Amino acid sequence: MRELISINSADEERALFGRRDFTIRRLREVLGVRVYSRHGDVVVDGEPDATREGVRILNQLLGEVRKSGDLSEEEIGRIIDTAPPQKSGGSRIVRAQDGTWIVPRTDGQRRYLEAMQKQGIVIAIGPAGTGKTYLAVAVAISCMRNGLFRRLVLVRPAVEAGEKLGFLPGDLVEKVNPYLRPLYDALGDMLDFKDIQRYQDRDVIEIVPLAFMRGRTLDNAFIILDEAQNTTPEQMKMFLTRMGRNSMIVATGDITQADLPEGQVSGLVDAQRVLKDIEGVRFAYLFREDIVRHSIVQDIVMAYEARENAKRSEDE
């Protein structure tokens, strides 16, 4: 089914489509429709229900553009993500607390999601802001709701404390909470705070520092290791071998942001060499174009990459 929407000018079209065609990409991800410009009109092409919903959303966005001018990505995303599920739409994972759907937003994220749907161990590598841990948490919650796993175990190395947490005041939760805060933030987007507390009380959700994983075997669990670049090869081996029956592991990290002592090899870097030929282990790579935080984050990453490239050229 194909529908047309009339627009008044090229400036109006640019505002409607958003920076880097953000609106077009999000509608394809959420509804599975194609949106493009032809002869001064906006064309929406897809399955009938999805096309009608796409037209409704675009008309709503167009009204906002005509009223207030340019829209931010946050405003566009908020309107698009309130669309009801479509049978032929994008790969929706789970609803967030604000009612919007969590979906892969880039080609890299879609490949990452596909890897998590097909493999037992997935190792995701990419820069900050590409949704590595966030998507893994969303998939884990979806899997648990569908009865595929009984537990979610979230793990993070407490590098700043050298994994020696005994000297810190308080009980275990108080000692490690600052290092595990990003994992709570991801959960808080998808679950009510009271539900998180209840699941933790029942050991349905467990958030622990990497040091406390030694000697355990985790059955029927979805296990996520965040900031995996801050593991040593020995710690990475220890973590991966915790996998028990009917379990899945996702390890995520950014090899450009390791906080290990100088000269210490990252377990994430080492895993790329050691595990590249292991059947059942899938590496998912995300890149600068997969950053889905505020658009300025891409520019920040590019600036740092340019400096590092210039530095390498000088050293050579």
PDB file of C-alpha atoms in Angstrom:
ATOM      1  CA  MET A   1       0.000   0.000   0.000  1.00  0.00           C
ATOM      2  CA  ARG A   2       1.281   3.473  -0.887  1.00  0.00           C
ATOM      3  CA  GLU A   3       0.081   6.826   0.455  1.00  0.00           C
ATOM      4  CA  LEU A   4       1.134  10.417  -0.290  1.00  0.00           C
ATOM      5  CA  ILE A   5       1.462  13.399   2.043  1.00  0.00           C
ATOM      6  CA  SER A   6       1.706  16.901   0.572  1.00  0.00           C
ATOM      7  CA  ILE A   7       4.308  19.295   1.952  1.00  0.00           C
ATOM      8  CA  ASN A   8       4.819  22.989   1.332  1.00  0.00           C
ATOM      9  CA  SER A   9       8.573  23.350   0.884  1.00  0.00           C
ATOM     10  CA  ALA A  10      11.997  21.718   0.945  1.00  0.00           C
ATOM     11  CA  ASP A  11      12.640  23.299   4.353  1.00  0.00           C
ATOM     12  CA  GLU A  12       9.490  21.675   5.695  1.00  0.00           C
ATOM     13  CA  GLU A  13      10.612  18.314   4.308  1.00  0.00           C
ATOM     14  CA  ARG A  14      14.049  18.637   5.921  1.00  0.00           C
ATOM     15  CA  ALA A  15      12.482  19.451   9.285  1.00  0.00           C
ATOM     16  CA  LEU A  16      10.036  16.542   8.938  1.00  0.00           C
ATOM     17  CA  PHE A  17      12.713  14.006   7.993  1.00  0.00           C
ATOM     18  CA  GLY A  18      15.072  15.185  10.736  1.00  0.00           C
ATOM     19  CA  ARG A  19      18.825  15.212  10.975  1.00  0.00           C
ATOM     20  CA  ARG A  20      20.377  12.402   8.938  1.00  0.00           C
ATOM     21  CA  ASP A  21      16.844  11.289   7.965  1.00  0.00           C
ATOM     22  CA  PHE A  22      16.131  10.292  11.555  1.00  0.00           C
ATOM     23  CA  THR A  23      12.354  10.134  10.994  1.00  0.00           C
ATOM     24  CA  ILE A  24      12.717   7.878   7.949  1.00  0.00           C
ATOM     25  CA  ARG A  25      15.010   5.471   9.802  1.00  0.00           C
ATOM     26  CA  ARG A  26      12.815   5.284  12.902  1.00  0.00           C
ATOM     27  CA  LEU A  27       9.637   4.648  10.913  1.00  0.00           C
ATOM     28  CA  ARG A  28      11.363   1.828   9.046  1.00  0.00           C
ATOM     29  CA  GLU A  29      12.552   0.314  12.326  1.00  0.00           C
ATOM     30  CA  VAL A  30       9.264   0.629  14.199  1.00  0.00           C
ATOM     31  CA  LEU A  31       6.656   0.121  11.462  1.00  0.00           C
ATOM     32  CA  GLY A  32       8.599  -1.550   8.657  1.00  0.00           C
ATOM     33  CA  VAL A  33       7.521   1.108   6.132  1.00  0.00           C
ATOM     34  CA  ARG A  34       9.549   2.984   3.510  1.00  0.00           C
ATOM     35  CA  VAL A  35       9.355   6.773   3.551  1.00  0.00           C
ATOM     36  CA  TYR A  36      10.811   8.899   0.775  1.00  0.00           C
ATOM     37  CA  SER A  37      10.297  12.102  -1.203  1.00  0.00           C
ATOM     38  CA  ARG A  38       8.917  12.164  -4.751  1.00  0.00           C
ATOM     39  CA  HIS A  39       7.820  15.149  -6.834  1.00  0.00           C
ATOM     40  CA  GLY A  40       7.319  17.323  -3.788  1.00  0.00           C
ATOM     41  CA  ASP A  41       5.298  14.741  -1.861  1.00  0.00           C
ATOM     42  CA  VAL A  42       6.254  12.396   0.965  1.00  0.00           C
ATOM     43  CA  VAL A  43       5.561   8.758   0.081  1.00  0.00           C
ATOM     44  CA  VAL A  44       4.769   6.088   2.691  1.00  0.00           C
ATOM     45  CA  ASP A  45       4.990   2.528   1.362  1.00  0.00           C
ATOM     46  CA  GLY A  46       4.335  -0.704   3.269  1.00  0.00           C
ATOM     47  CA  GLU A  47       1.705  -3.074   4.613  1.00  0.00           C
ATOM     48  CA  PRO A  48      -1.737  -1.397   4.833  1.00  0.00           C
ATOM     49  CA  ASP A  49      -1.996  -1.071   8.635  1.00  0.00           C
ATOM     50  CA  ALA A  50       1.620   0.030   8.985  1.00  0.00           C
ATOM     51  CA  THR A  51       1.252   2.540   6.129  1.00  0.00           C
ATOM     52  CA  ARG A  52      -1.842   4.074   7.660  1.00  0.00           C
ATOM     53  CA  GLU A  53      -0.074   4.391  11.008  1.00  0.00           C
ATOM     54  CA  GLY A  54       2.955   5.901   9.276  1.00  0.00           C
ATOM     55  CA  VAL A  55       0.761   8.502   7.572  1.00  0.00           C
ATOM     56  CA  ARG A  56      -0.906   9.356  10.884  1.00  0.00           C
ATOM     57  CA  ILE A  57       2.462   9.840  12.590  1.00  0.00           C
ATOM     58  CA  LEU A  58       3.908  11.904   9.751  1.00  0.00           C
ATOM     59  CA  ASN A  59       0.857  14.154   9.713  1.00  0.00           C
ATOM     60  CA  GLN A  60       1.239  14.619  13.476  1.00  0.00           C
ATOM     61  CA  LEU A  61       4.931  15.430  13.042  1.00  0.00           C
ATOM     62  CA  LEU A  62       4.129  17.758  10.152  1.00  0.00           C
ATOM     63  CA  GLY A  63       1.670  19.628  12.343  1.00  0.00           C
ATOM     64  CA  GLU A  64       4.370  20.076  14.984  1.00  0.00           C
ATOM     65  CA  VAL A  65       6.856  21.260  12.345  1.00  0.00           C
ATOM     66  CA  ARG A  66       4.403  23.851  11.024  1.00  0.00           C
ATOM     67  CA  LYS A  67       3.665  25.016  14.548  1.00  0.00           C
ATOM     68  CA  SER A  68       7.139  25.189  16.072  1.00  0.00           C
ATOM     69  CA  GLY A  69       9.720  24.611  13.326  1.00  0.00           C
ATOM     70  CA  ASP A  70      12.471  22.015  13.695  1.00  0.00           C
ATOM     71  CA  LEU A  71      11.870  19.044  15.991  1.00  0.00           C
ATOM     72  CA  SER A  72      14.522  17.355  18.103  1.00  0.00           C
ATOM     73  CA  GLU A  73      15.263  13.645  17.715  1.00  0.00           C
ATOM     74  CA  GLU A  74      13.831  13.138  21.188  1.00  0.00           C
ATOM     75  CA  GLU A  75      10.508  14.731  20.153  1.00  0.00           C
ATOM     76  CA  ILE A  76      10.347  12.726  16.912  1.00  0.00           C
ATOM     77  CA  GLY A  77      11.220   9.475  18.660  1.00  0.00           C
ATOM     78  CA  ARG A  78       8.644  10.035  21.386  1.00  0.00           C
ATOM     79  CA  ILE A  79       5.838  10.454  18.836  1.00  0.00           C
ATOM     80  CA  ILE A  80       6.927   7.500  16.691  1.00  0.00           C
ATOM     81  CA  ASP A  81       7.448   5.121  19.598  1.00  0.00           C
ATOM     82  CA  THR A  82       3.854   5.499  20.783  1.00  0.00           C
ATOM     83  CA  ALA A  83       2.667   3.701  17.638  1.00  0.00           C
ATOM     84  CA  PRO A  84       0.847   0.416  18.337  1.00  0.00           C
ATOM     85  CA  PRO A  85       2.630  -2.836  17.388  1.00  0.00           C
ATOM     86  CA  GLN A  86       2.452  -3.847  13.722  1.00  0.00           C
ATOM     87  CA  LYS A  87       2.515  -7.471  12.609  1.00  0.00           C
ATOM     88  CA  SER A  88       5.017  -6.623   9.902  1.00  0.00           C
ATOM     89  CA  GLY A  89       6.821  -3.857  11.799  1.00  0.00           C
ATOM     90  CA  GLY A  90      10.371  -3.617  13.124  1.00  0.00           C
ATOM     91  CA  SER A  91      11.972  -5.836  15.727  1.00  0.00           C
ATOM     92  CA  ARG A  92      10.288  -4.634  18.883  1.00  0.00           C
ATOM     93  CA  ILE A  93      11.895  -6.028  22.005  1.00  0.00           C
ATOM     94  CA  VAL A  94      10.082  -4.777  25.099  1.00  0.00           C
ATOM     95  CA  ARG A  95       8.081  -1.747  26.234  1.00  0.00           C
ATOM     96  CA  ALA A  96       9.900   0.867  28.289  1.00  0.00           C
ATOM     97  CA  GLN A  97       8.356   2.417  31.397  1.00  0.00           C
ATOM     98  CA  ASP A  98       7.276   5.479  29.407  1.00  0.00           C
ATOM     99  CA  GLY A  99       5.190   3.288  27.089  1.00  0.00           C
ATOM    100  CA  THR A 100       7.507   3.447  24.090  1.00  0.00           C
ATOM    101  CA  TRP A 101       8.958   0.342  22.473  1.00  0.00           C
ATOM    102  CA  ILE A 102      12.648  -0.485  22.655  1.00  0.00           C
ATOM    103  CA  VAL A 103      13.800  -1.425  19.165  1.00  0.00           C
ATOM    104  CA  PRO A 104      17.119  -1.622  17.304  1.00  0.00           C
ATOM    105  CA  ARG A 105      17.645   1.784  15.710  1.00  0.00           C
ATOM    106  CA  THR A 106      20.543   1.155  13.350  1.00  0.00           C
ATOM    107  CA  ASP A 107      21.721  -1.601  11.027  1.00  0.00           C
ATOM    108  CA  GLY A 108      24.458  -2.470  13.513  1.00  0.00           C
ATOM    109  CA  GLN A 109      21.953  -2.803  16.328  1.00  0.00           C
ATOM    110  CA  ARG A 110      19.745  -5.008  14.167  1.00  0.00           C
ATOM    111  CA  ARG A 111      22.680  -7.329  13.490  1.00  0.00           C
ATOM    112  CA  TYR A 112      23.427  -7.337  17.215  1.00  0.00           C
ATOM    113  CA  LEU A 113      19.829  -8.251  18.036  1.00  0.00           C
ATOM    114  CA  GLU A 114      19.889 -11.021  15.445  1.00  0.00           C
ATOM    115  CA  ALA A 115      23.062 -12.419  17.023  1.00  0.00           C
ATOM    116  CA  MET A 116      21.419 -12.485  20.462  1.00  0.00           C
ATOM    117  CA  GLN A 117      18.410 -14.294  18.990  1.00  0.00           C
ATOM    118  CA  LYS A 118      20.562 -17.026  17.417  1.00  0.00           C
ATOM    119  CA  GLN A 119      23.716 -17.578  19.515  1.00  0.00           C
ATOM    120  CA  GLY A 120      24.462 -18.789  23.015  1.00  0.00           C
ATOM    121  CA  ILE A 121      27.363 -16.399  23.600  1.00  0.00           C
ATOM    122  CA  VAL A 122      27.466 -12.921  22.049  1.00  0.00           C
ATOM    123  CA  ILE A 123      30.331 -10.476  22.532  1.00  0.00           C
ATOM    124  CA  ALA A 124      29.395  -6.923  21.522  1.00  0.00           C
ATOM    125  CA  ILE A 125      32.172  -4.411  20.872  1.00  0.00           C
ATOM    126  CA  GLY A 126      31.606  -0.759  20.068  1.00  0.00           C
ATOM    127  CA  PRO A 127      31.901   2.838  21.289  1.00  0.00           C
ATOM    128  CA  ALA A 128      29.875   4.445  24.045  1.00  0.00           C
ATOM    129  CA  GLY A 129      26.268   5.175  23.211  1.00  0.00           C
ATOM    130  CA  THR A 130      25.667   2.333  20.763  1.00  0.00           C
ATOM    131  CA  GLY A 131      23.215   0.560  23.085  1.00  0.00           C
ATOM    132  CA  LYS A 132      25.320  -2.550  23.723  1.00  0.00           C
ATOM    133  CA  THR A 133      24.228  -3.176  27.304  1.00  0.00           C
ATOM    134  CA  TYR A 134      20.846  -1.481  27.002  1.00  0.00           C
ATOM    135  CA  LEU A 135      19.692  -3.779  24.178  1.00  0.00           C
ATOM    136  CA  ALA A 136      21.058  -6.827  25.990  1.00  0.00           C
ATOM    137  CA  VAL A 137      19.035  -5.945  29.098  1.00  0.00           C
ATOM    138  CA  ALA A 138      15.933  -5.421  26.942  1.00  0.00           C
ATOM    139  CA  VAL A 139      16.378  -8.817  25.267  1.00  0.00           C
ATOM    140  CA  ALA A 140      16.953 -10.468  28.645  1.00  0.00           C
ATOM    141  CA  ILE A 141      13.728  -9.032  30.094  1.00  0.00           C
ATOM    142  CA  SER A 142      11.792 -10.063  26.986  1.00  0.00           C
ATOM    143  CA  CYS A 143      13.199 -13.598  27.205  1.00  0.00           C
ATOM    144  CA  MET A 144      12.320 -13.877  30.894  1.00  0.00           C
ATOM    145  CA  ARG A 145       8.780 -12.664  30.288  1.00  0.00           C
ATOM    146  CA  ASN A 146       8.441 -15.324  27.604  1.00  0.00           C
ATOM    147  CA  GLY A 147       9.682 -18.014  29.997  1.00  0.00           C
ATOM    148  CA  LEU A 148      12.972 -18.720  28.198  1.00  0.00           C
ATOM    149  CA  PHE A 149      15.128 -18.029  31.284  1.00  0.00           C
ATOM    150  CA  ARG A 150      14.357 -17.909  34.991  1.00  0.00           C
ATOM    151  CA  ARG A 151      17.050 -15.423  36.042  1.00  0.00           C
ATOM    152  CA  LEU A 152      18.874 -12.319  34.872  1.00  0.00           C
ATOM    153  CA  VAL A 153      22.415 -11.875  36.161  1.00  0.00           C
ATOM    154  CA  LEU A 154      24.107  -8.529  35.499  1.00  0.00           C
ATOM    155  CA  VAL A 155      27.845  -8.360  36.082  1.00  0.00           C
ATOM    156  CA  ARG A 156      30.336  -5.492  36.025  1.00  0.00           C
ATOM    157  CA  PRO A 157      34.035  -5.299  36.960  1.00  0.00           C
ATOM    158  CA  ALA A 158      34.633  -2.771  39.741  1.00  0.00           C
ATOM    159  CA  VAL A 159      37.952  -1.691  38.289  1.00  0.00           C
ATOM    160  CA  GLU A 160      38.158   1.575  40.184  1.00  0.00           C
ATOM    161  CA  ALA A 161      38.186  -0.427  43.430  1.00  0.00           C
ATOM    162  CA  GLY A 162      40.612  -2.970  42.028  1.00  0.00           C
ATOM    163  CA  GLU A 163      37.946  -5.619  42.746  1.00  0.00           C
ATOM    164  CA  LYS A 164      39.132  -5.334  46.388  1.00  0.00           C
ATOM    165  CA  LEU A 165      35.932  -4.126  47.959  1.00  0.00           C
ATOM    166  CA  GLY A 166      36.516  -5.114  51.578  1.00  0.00           C
ATOM    167  CA  PHE A 167      37.886  -1.746  52.653  1.00  0.00           C
ATOM    168  CA  LEU A 168      34.757   0.104  51.525  1.00  0.00           C
ATOM    169  CA  PRO A 169      32.090   0.865  54.176  1.00  0.00           C
ATOM    170  CA  GLY A 170      28.710  -0.860  54.269  1.00  0.00           C
ATOM    171  CA  ASP A 171      27.354  -4.230  53.174  1.00  0.00           C
ATOM    172  CA  LEU A 172      27.940  -5.796  49.745  1.00  0.00           C
ATOM    173  CA  VAL A 173      25.202  -3.777  48.048  1.00  0.00           C
ATOM    174  CA  GLU A 174      26.517  -0.487  49.455  1.00  0.00           C
ATOM    175  CA  LYS A 175      30.098  -1.345  48.498  1.00  0.00           C
ATOM    176  CA  VAL A 176      29.430  -2.121  44.847  1.00  0.00           C
ATOM    177  CA  ASN A 177      26.412   0.073  44.110  1.00  0.00           C
ATOM    178  CA  PRO A 178      28.429   2.966  42.579  1.00  0.00           C
ATOM    179  CA  TYR A 179      30.017   0.582  40.057  1.00  0.00           C
ATOM    180  CA  LEU A 180      26.744  -1.123  39.153  1.00  0.00           C
ATOM    181  CA  ARG A 181      24.641   2.052  38.856  1.00  0.00           C
ATOM    182  CA  PRO A 182      24.558   2.012  35.003  1.00  0.00           C
ATOM    183  CA  LEU A 183      22.941  -1.432  35.094  1.00  0.00           C
ATOM    184  CA  TYR A 184      20.264  -0.224  37.498  1.00  0.00           C
ATOM    185  CA  ASP A 185      19.645   2.722  35.163  1.00  0.00           C
ATOM    186  CA  ALA A 186      19.001   0.377  32.223  1.00  0.00           C
ATOM    187  CA  LEU A 187      16.671  -1.788  34.296  1.00  0.00           C
ATOM    188  CA  GLY A 188      14.856   1.295  35.567  1.00  0.00           C
ATOM    189  CA  ASP A 189      13.924   2.256  32.013  1.00  0.00           C
ATOM    190  CA  MET A 190      12.131  -1.059  31.533  1.00  0.00           C
ATOM    191  CA  LEU A 191      10.863  -2.140  34.958  1.00  0.00           C
ATOM    192  CA  ASP A 192       9.116  -0.409  37.820  1.00  0.00           C
ATOM    193  CA  PHE A 193      11.396   0.243  40.812  1.00  0.00           C
ATOM    194  CA  LYS A 194       9.228  -1.928  43.067  1.00  0.00           C
ATOM    195  CA  ASP A 195       9.417  -4.783  40.542  1.00  0.00           C
ATOM    196  CA  ILE A 196      13.211  -4.510  40.446  1.00  0.00           C
ATOM    197  CA  GLN A 197      13.343  -4.695  44.235  1.00  0.00           C
ATOM    198  CA  ARG A 198      10.961  -7.659  44.327  1.00  0.00           C
ATOM    199  CA  TYR A 199      12.905  -9.545  41.645  1.00  0.00           C
ATOM    200  CA  GLN A 200      16.160  -8.910  43.484  1.00  0.00           C
ATOM    201  CA  ASP A 201      14.675 -10.132  46.769  1.00  0.00           C
ATOM    202  CA  ARG A 202      13.680 -13.356  44.986  1.00  0.00           C
ATOM    203  CA  ASP A 203      17.049 -13.678  43.172  1.00  0.00           C
ATOM    204  CA  VAL A 204      15.245 -13.397  39.830  1.00  0.00           C
ATOM    205  CA  ILE A 205      17.488 -10.419  39.073  1.00  0.00           C
ATOM    206  CA  GLU A 206      21.005 -10.349  40.467  1.00  0.00           C
ATOM    207  CA  ILE A 207      23.471  -7.481  40.002  1.00  0.00           C
ATOM    208  CA  VAL A 208      26.986  -8.374  41.126  1.00  0.00           C
ATOM    209  CA  PRO A 209      30.613  -7.340  40.674  1.00  0.00           C
ATOM    210  CA  LEU A 210      32.728  -9.657  38.572  1.00  0.00           C
ATOM    211  CA  ALA A 211      34.848 -10.687  41.561  1.00  0.00           C
ATOM    212  CA  PHE A 212      31.850 -12.487  43.080  1.00  0.00           C
ATOM    213  CA  MET A 213      31.313 -14.738  40.046  1.00  0.00           C
ATOM    214  CA  ARG A 214      34.223 -17.073  40.723  1.00  0.00           C
ATOM    215  CA  GLY A 215      33.255 -20.669  41.479  1.00  0.00           C
ATOM    216  CA  ARG A 216      29.621 -20.310  40.382  1.00  0.00           C
ATOM    217  CA  THR A 217      27.652 -22.185  37.715  1.00  0.00           C
ATOM    218  CA  LEU A 218      24.603 -20.358  36.401  1.00  0.00           C
ATOM    219  CA  ASP A 219      21.809 -22.512  34.964  1.00  0.00           C
ATOM    220  CA  ASN A 220      18.697 -21.228  33.201  1.00  0.00           C
ATOM    221  CA  ALA A 221      20.018 -17.667  33.262  1.00  0.00           C
ATOM    222  CA  PHE A 222      20.594 -14.740  30.923  1.00  0.00           C
ATOM    223  CA  ILE A 223      23.991 -13.378  31.980  1.00  0.00           C
ATOM    224  CA  ILE A 224      25.315  -9.960  30.925  1.00  0.00           C
ATOM    225  CA  LEU A 225      28.841  -8.687  31.487  1.00  0.00           C
ATOM    226  CA  ASP A 226      29.079  -4.909  31.120  1.00  0.00           C
ATOM    227  CA  GLU A 227      32.369  -3.005  30.571  1.00  0.00           C
ATOM    228  CA  ALA A 228      34.102  -6.226  29.517  1.00  0.00           C
ATOM    229  CA  GLN A 229      37.129  -4.257  28.293  1.00  0.00           C
ATOM    230  CA  ASN A 230      38.033  -3.852  31.977  1.00  0.00           C
ATOM    231  CA  THR A 231      38.521  -7.582  32.523  1.00  0.00           C
ATOM    232  CA  THR A 232      41.846  -9.374  32.323  1.00  0.00           C
ATOM    233  CA  PRO A 233      42.064 -12.451  30.066  1.00  0.00           C
ATOM    234  CA  GLU A 234      41.875 -14.611  33.194  1.00  0.00           C
ATOM    235  CA  GLN A 235      38.749 -12.838  34.395  1.00  0.00           C
ATOM    236  CA  MET A 236      37.112 -13.113  30.982  1.00  0.00           C
ATOM    237  CA  LYS A 237      37.797 -16.847  30.920  1.00  0.00           C
ATOM    238  CA  MET A 238      36.411 -17.170  34.435  1.00  0.00           C
ATOM    239  CA  PHE A 239      33.252 -15.288  33.496  1.00  0.00           C
ATOM    240  CA  LEU A 240      32.525 -17.170  30.270  1.00  0.00           C
ATOM    241  CA  THR A 241      32.964 -20.534  31.978  1.00  0.00           C
ATOM    242  CA  ARG A 242      30.206 -19.687  34.503  1.00  0.00           C
ATOM    243  CA  MET A 243      27.672 -20.564  31.790  1.00  0.00           C
ATOM    244  CA  GLY A 244      25.468 -23.485  32.819  1.00  0.00           C
ATOM    245  CA  ARG A 245      22.637 -25.417  31.197  1.00  0.00           C
ATOM    246  CA  ASN A 246      20.002 -23.477  29.259  1.00  0.00           C
ATOM    247  CA  SER A 247      21.871 -20.210  29.758  1.00  0.00           C
ATOM    248  CA  MET A 248      23.000 -17.362  27.543  1.00  0.00           C
ATOM    249  CA  ILE A 249      25.875 -14.906  27.885  1.00  0.00           C
ATOM    250  CA  VAL A 250      26.272 -11.417  26.449  1.00  0.00           C
ATOM    251  CA  ALA A 251      29.533  -9.554  27.102  1.00  0.00           C
ATOM    252  CA  THR A 252      29.744  -5.901  26.073  1.00  0.00           C
ATOM    253  CA  GLY A 253      32.548  -3.374  25.976  1.00  0.00           C
ATOM    254  CA  ASP A 254      34.498  -0.638  24.246  1.00  0.00           C
ATOM    255  CA  ILE A 255      38.108  -1.630  23.582  1.00  0.00           C
ATOM    256  CA  THR A 256      39.083   2.051  23.297  1.00  0.00           C
ATOM    257  CA  GLN A 257      38.089   2.814  26.897  1.00  0.00           C
ATOM    258  CA  ALA A 258      39.894   0.244  29.042  1.00  0.00           C
ATOM    259  CA  ASP A 259      40.713   1.363  32.592  1.00  0.00           C
ATOM    260  CA  LEU A 260      43.212  -1.410  33.243  1.00  0.00           C
ATOM    261  CA  PRO A 261      46.768  -0.678  34.426  1.00  0.00           C
ATOM    262  CA  GLU A 262      49.165   0.285  31.639  1.00  0.00           C
ATOM    263  CA  GLY A 263      50.544  -2.787  29.901  1.00  0.00           C
ATOM    264  CA  GLN A 264      47.680  -5.063  31.023  1.00  0.00           C
ATOM    265  CA  VAL A 265      45.975  -6.836  28.111  1.00  0.00           C
ATOM    266  CA  SER A 266      42.190  -6.461  28.068  1.00  0.00           C
ATOM    267  CA  GLY A 267      40.215  -9.679  28.301  1.00  0.00           C
ATOM    268  CA  LEU A 268      37.887  -8.317  25.619  1.00  0.00           C
ATOM    269  CA  VAL A 269      40.750  -7.781  23.173  1.00  0.00           C
ATOM    270  CA  ASP A 270      42.179 -11.188  24.040  1.00  0.00           C
ATOM    271  CA  ALA A 271      38.790 -12.863  23.500  1.00  0.00           C
ATOM    272  CA  GLN A 272      38.684 -11.615  19.912  1.00  0.00           C
ATOM    273  CA  ARG A 273      41.812 -13.631  19.158  1.00  0.00           C
ATOM    274  CA  VAL A 274      41.117 -16.701  21.273  1.00  0.00           C
ATOM    275  CA  LEU A 275      37.398 -17.235  20.535  1.00  0.00           C
ATOM    276  CA  LYS A 276      37.062 -16.080  16.915  1.00  0.00           C
ATOM    277  CA  ASP A 277      36.728 -19.650  15.585  1.00  0.00           C
ATOM    278  CA  ILE A 278      34.557 -21.102  18.368  1.00  0.00           C
ATOM    279  CA  GLU A 279      31.167 -22.268  17.100  1.00  0.00           C
ATOM    280  CA  GLY A 280      28.362 -20.760  19.148  1.00  0.00           C
ATOM    281  CA  VAL A 281      30.311 -17.578  19.957  1.00  0.00           C
ATOM    282  CA  ARG A 282      29.303 -14.546  17.891  1.00  0.00           C
ATOM    283  CA  PHE A 283      31.049 -11.174  17.817  1.00  0.00           C
ATOM    284  CA  ALA A 284      28.780  -8.213  17.109  1.00  0.00           C
ATOM    285  CA  TYR A 285      30.548  -4.982  16.177  1.00  0.00           C
ATOM    286  CA  LEU A 286      28.940  -1.572  16.492  1.00  0.00           C
ATOM    287  CA  PHE A 287      30.447   1.638  15.159  1.00  0.00           C
ATOM    288  CA  ARG A 288      30.200   5.406  15.375  1.00  0.00           C
ATOM    289  CA  GLU A 289      27.126   5.443  13.118  1.00  0.00           C
ATOM    290  CA  ASP A 290      25.338   3.168  15.609  1.00  0.00           C
ATOM    291  CA  ILE A 291      25.467   5.747  18.409  1.00  0.00           C
ATOM    292  CA  VAL A 292      21.902   6.454  19.498  1.00  0.00           C
ATOM    293  CA  ARG A 293      22.432   8.908  22.332  1.00  0.00           C
ATOM    294  CA  HIS A 294      22.193  12.634  21.709  1.00  0.00           C
ATOM    295  CA  SER A 295      23.435  13.409  18.193  1.00  0.00           C
ATOM    296  CA  ILE A 296      26.370  15.399  19.581  1.00  0.00           C
ATOM    297  CA  VAL A 297      27.834  12.161  21.001  1.00  0.00           C
ATOM    298  CA  GLN A 298      28.714  11.044  17.464  1.00  0.00           C
ATOM    299  CA  ASP A 299      30.580  14.312  16.934  1.00  0.00           C
ATOM    300  CA  ILE A 300      32.460  13.847  20.218  1.00  0.00           C
ATOM    301  CA  VAL A 301      33.517  10.312  19.254  1.00  0.00           C
ATOM    302  CA  MET A 302      34.639  11.551  15.833  1.00  0.00           C
ATOM    303  CA  ALA A 303      36.736  14.306  17.435  1.00  0.00           C
ATOM    304  CA  TYR A 304      38.540  11.857  19.710  1.00  0.00           C
ATOM    305  CA  GLU A 305      39.064   9.405  16.856  1.00  0.00           C
ATOM    306  CA  ALA A 306      40.587  12.186  14.750  1.00  0.00           C
ATOM    307  CA  ARG A 307      42.990  13.073  17.549  1.00  0.00           C
ATOM    308  CA  GLU A 308      44.039   9.449  18.017  1.00  0.00           C
ATOM    309  CA  ASN A 309      44.575   9.024  14.268  1.00  0.00           C
ATOM    310  CA  ALA A 310      46.682  12.191  14.165  1.00  0.00           C
ATOM    311  CA  LYS A 311      48.736  10.964  17.101  1.00  0.00           C
ATOM    312  CA  ARG A 312      49.371   7.604  15.438  1.00  0.00           C
ATOM    313  CA  SER A 313      50.450   9.362  12.252  1.00  0.00           C
ATOM    314  CA  GLU A 314      52.952  11.462  14.234  1.00  0.00           C
ATOM    315  CA  ASP A 315      54.338   8.368  15.982  1.00  0.00           C
ATOM    316  CA  GLU A 316      54.827   6.646  12.643  1.00  0.00           C
TER     317      GLU A 316
END
